[in-house]
PDB file of C-alpha atoms in Angstrom:
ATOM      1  CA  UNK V  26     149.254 -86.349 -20.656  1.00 51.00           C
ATOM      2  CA  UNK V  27     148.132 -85.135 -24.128  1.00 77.00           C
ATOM      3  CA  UNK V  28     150.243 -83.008 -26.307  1.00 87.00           C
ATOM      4  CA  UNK V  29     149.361 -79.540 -26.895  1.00 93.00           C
ATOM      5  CA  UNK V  30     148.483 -78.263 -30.035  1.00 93.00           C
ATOM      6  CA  UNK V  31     151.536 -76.201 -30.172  1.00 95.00           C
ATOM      7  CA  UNK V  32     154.022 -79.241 -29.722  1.00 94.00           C
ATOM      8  CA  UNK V  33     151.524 -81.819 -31.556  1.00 95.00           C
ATOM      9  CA  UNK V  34     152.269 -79.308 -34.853  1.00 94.00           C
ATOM     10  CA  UNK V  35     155.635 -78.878 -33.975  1.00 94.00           C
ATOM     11  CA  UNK V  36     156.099 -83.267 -34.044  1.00 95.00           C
ATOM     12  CA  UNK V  37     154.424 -83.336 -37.510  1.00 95.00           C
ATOM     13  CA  UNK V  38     156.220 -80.648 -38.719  1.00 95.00           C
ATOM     14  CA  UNK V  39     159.744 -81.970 -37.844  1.00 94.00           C
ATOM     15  CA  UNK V  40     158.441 -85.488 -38.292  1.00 95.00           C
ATOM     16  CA  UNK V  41     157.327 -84.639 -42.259  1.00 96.00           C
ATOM     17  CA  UNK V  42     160.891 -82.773 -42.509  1.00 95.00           C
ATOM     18  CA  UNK V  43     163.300 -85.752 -41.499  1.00 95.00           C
ATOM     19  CA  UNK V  44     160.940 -87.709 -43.805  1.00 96.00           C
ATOM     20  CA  UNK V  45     161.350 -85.763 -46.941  1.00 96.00           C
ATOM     21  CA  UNK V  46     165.220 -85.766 -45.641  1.00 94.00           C
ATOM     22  CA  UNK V  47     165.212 -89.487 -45.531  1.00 96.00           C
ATOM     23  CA  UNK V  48     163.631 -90.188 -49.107  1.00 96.00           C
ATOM     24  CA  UNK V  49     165.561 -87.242 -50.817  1.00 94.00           C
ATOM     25  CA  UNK V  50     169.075 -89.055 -49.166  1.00 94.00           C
ATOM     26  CA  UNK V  51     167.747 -92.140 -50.518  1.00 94.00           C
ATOM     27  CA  UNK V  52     168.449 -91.865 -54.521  1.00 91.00           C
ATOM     28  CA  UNK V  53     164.915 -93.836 -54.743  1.00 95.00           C
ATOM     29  CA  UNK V  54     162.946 -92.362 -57.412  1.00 93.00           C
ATOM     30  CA  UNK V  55     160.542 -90.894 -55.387  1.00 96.00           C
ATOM     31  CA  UNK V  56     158.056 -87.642 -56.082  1.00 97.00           C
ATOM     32  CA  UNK V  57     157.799 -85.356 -52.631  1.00 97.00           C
ATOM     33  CA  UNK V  58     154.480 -83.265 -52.450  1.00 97.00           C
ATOM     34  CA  UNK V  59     153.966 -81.198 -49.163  1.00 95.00           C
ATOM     35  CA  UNK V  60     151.078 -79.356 -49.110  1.00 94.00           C
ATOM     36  CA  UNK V  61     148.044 -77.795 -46.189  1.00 90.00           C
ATOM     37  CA  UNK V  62     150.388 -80.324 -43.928  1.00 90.00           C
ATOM     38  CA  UNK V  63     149.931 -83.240 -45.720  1.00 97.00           C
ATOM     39  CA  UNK V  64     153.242 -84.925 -46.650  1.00 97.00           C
ATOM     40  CA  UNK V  65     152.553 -87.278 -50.263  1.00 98.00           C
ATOM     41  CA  UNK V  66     155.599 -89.730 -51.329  1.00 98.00           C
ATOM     42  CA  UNK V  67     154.907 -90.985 -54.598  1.00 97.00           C
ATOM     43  CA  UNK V  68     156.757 -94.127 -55.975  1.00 96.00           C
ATOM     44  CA  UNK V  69     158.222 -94.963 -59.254  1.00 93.00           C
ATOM     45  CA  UNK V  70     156.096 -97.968 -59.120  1.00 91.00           C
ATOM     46  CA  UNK V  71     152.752 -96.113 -58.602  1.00 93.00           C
ATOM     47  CA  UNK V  72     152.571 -97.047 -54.663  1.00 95.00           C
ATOM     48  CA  UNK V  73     151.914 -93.939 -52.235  1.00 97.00           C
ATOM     49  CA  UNK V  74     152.435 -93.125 -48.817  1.00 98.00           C
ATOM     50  CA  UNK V  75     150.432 -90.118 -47.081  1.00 98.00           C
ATOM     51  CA  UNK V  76     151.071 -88.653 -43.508  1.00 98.00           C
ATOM     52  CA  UNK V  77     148.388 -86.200 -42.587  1.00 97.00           C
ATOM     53  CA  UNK V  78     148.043 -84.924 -39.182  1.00 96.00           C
ATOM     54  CA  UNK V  79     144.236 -85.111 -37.382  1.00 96.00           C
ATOM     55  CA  UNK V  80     144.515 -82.106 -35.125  1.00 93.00           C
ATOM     56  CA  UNK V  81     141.518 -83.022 -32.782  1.00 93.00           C
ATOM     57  CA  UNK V  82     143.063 -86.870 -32.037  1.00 95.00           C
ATOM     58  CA  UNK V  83     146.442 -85.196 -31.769  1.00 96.00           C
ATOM     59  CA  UNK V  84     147.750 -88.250 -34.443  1.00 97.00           C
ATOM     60  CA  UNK V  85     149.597 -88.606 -37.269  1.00 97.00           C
ATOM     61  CA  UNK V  86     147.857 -90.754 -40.186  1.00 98.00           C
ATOM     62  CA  UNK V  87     149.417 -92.862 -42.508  1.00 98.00           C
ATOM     63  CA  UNK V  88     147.478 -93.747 -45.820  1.00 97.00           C
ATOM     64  CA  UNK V  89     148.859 -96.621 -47.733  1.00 95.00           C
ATOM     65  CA  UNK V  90     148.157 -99.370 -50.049  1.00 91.00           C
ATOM     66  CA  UNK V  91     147.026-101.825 -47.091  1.00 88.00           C
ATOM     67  CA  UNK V  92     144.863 -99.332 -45.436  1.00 93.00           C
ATOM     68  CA  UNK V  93     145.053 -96.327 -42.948  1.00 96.00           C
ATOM     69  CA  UNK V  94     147.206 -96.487 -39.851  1.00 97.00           C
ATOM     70  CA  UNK V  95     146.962 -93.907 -36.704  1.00 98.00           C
ATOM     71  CA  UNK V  96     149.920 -93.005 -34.836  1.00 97.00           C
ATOM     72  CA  UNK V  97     150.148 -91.601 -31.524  1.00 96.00           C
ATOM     73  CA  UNK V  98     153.457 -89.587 -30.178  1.00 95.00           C
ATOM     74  CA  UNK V  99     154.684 -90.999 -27.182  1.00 92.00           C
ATOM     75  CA  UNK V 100     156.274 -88.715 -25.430  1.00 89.00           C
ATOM     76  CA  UNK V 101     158.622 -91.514 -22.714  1.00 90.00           C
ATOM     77  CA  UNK V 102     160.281 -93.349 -26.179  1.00 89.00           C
ATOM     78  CA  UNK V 103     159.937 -90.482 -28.138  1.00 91.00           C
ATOM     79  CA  UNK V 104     158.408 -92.404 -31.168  1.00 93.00           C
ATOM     80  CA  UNK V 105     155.059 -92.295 -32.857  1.00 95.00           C
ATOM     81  CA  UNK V 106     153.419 -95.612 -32.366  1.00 95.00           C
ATOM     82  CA  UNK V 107     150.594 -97.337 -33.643  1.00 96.00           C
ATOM     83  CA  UNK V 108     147.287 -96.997 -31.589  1.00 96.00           C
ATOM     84  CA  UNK V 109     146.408-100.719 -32.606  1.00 95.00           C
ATOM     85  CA  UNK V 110     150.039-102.581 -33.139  1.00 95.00           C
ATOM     86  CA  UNK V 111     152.203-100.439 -31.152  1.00 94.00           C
ATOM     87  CA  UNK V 112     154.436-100.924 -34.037  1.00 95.00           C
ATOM     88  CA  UNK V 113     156.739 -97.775 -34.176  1.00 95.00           C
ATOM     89  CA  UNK V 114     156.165 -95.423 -37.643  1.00 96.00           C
ATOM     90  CA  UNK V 115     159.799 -96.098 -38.590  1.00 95.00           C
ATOM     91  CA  UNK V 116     159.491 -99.547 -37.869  1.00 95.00           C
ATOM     92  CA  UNK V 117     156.363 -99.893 -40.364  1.00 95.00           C
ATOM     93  CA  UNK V 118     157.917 -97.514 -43.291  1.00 96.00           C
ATOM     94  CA  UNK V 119     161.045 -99.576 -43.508  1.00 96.00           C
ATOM     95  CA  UNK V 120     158.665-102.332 -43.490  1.00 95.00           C
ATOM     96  CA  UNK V 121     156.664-100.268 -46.523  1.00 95.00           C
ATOM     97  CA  UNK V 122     159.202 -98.779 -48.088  1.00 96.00           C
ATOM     98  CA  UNK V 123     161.049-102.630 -48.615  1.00 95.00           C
ATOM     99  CA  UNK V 124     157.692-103.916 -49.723  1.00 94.00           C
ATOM    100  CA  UNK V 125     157.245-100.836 -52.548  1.00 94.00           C
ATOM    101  CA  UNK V 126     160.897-100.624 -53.816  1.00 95.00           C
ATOM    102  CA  UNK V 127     163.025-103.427 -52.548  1.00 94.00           C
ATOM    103  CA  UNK V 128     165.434-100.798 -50.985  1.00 94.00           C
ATOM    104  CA  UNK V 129     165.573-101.078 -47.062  1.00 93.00           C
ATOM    105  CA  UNK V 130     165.932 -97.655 -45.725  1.00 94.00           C
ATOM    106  CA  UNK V 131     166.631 -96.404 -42.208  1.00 90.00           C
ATOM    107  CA  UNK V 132     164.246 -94.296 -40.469  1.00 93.00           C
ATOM    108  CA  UNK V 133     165.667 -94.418 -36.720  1.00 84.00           C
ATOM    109  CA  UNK V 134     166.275 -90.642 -37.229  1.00 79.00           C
ATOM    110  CA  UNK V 135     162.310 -90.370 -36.515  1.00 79.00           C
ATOM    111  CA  UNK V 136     162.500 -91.298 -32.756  1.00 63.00           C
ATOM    112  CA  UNK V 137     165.379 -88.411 -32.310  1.00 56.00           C
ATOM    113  CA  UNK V 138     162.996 -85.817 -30.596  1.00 54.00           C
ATOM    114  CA  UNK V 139     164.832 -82.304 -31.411  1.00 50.00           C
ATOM    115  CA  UNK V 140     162.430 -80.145 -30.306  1.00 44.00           C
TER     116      UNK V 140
END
């Protein structure tokens, strides 16, 4: 079943929120720019994450150094997972996040659906 548009927007928007909750609990030196629905982390070290949302695909997008990766919301586990890994989006930004700062942070708190 795809999402609607209503409840795709709603995801993003709560997904982008816990995000920017996350990094701002961390005490990482991070810069937070959220703007037209695009959420930007920028590192200390010059390393970037961007989550976009692509409406028409009903996915989330993350842009990092090793490429782009699409994530679809599945709606059973609650979790956005990769369309090609199936790794889960929290999974992949502690992953990131370890590789970009050394700090392992905990994103479980994505896969808590609250809407």
């Amino acid at each position: 079943m795809s999402l609607t548009e209503a409840r795709f927007h709603d995801l993003v928007d709560t997904t982008q929120e816990k995000l920017e909750d996350i990094f701002d609990d961390s005490g990482l030196d991070v810069d937070l720019e959220s703007s037209a629905g695009v959420l930007t982390v920028k590192f200390e070290s010059g390393q970037q994450l961007i989550f976009s949302r692509q409406e028409p695909l009903r996915q989330l997008w993350l842009a990092a150094r090793s490429g782009g990766v699409h994530f679809d919301y599945d709606e059973e586990s609650g979790k956005w997972q990769c369309d090609k890994s199936e790794e889960l989006l929290g999974e992949m930004l502690t992953r990131l996040v370890q590789e970009y700062t050394g700090t392992e942070l905990d994103f479980d708190e994505l896969g808590q659906d609250e809407i």
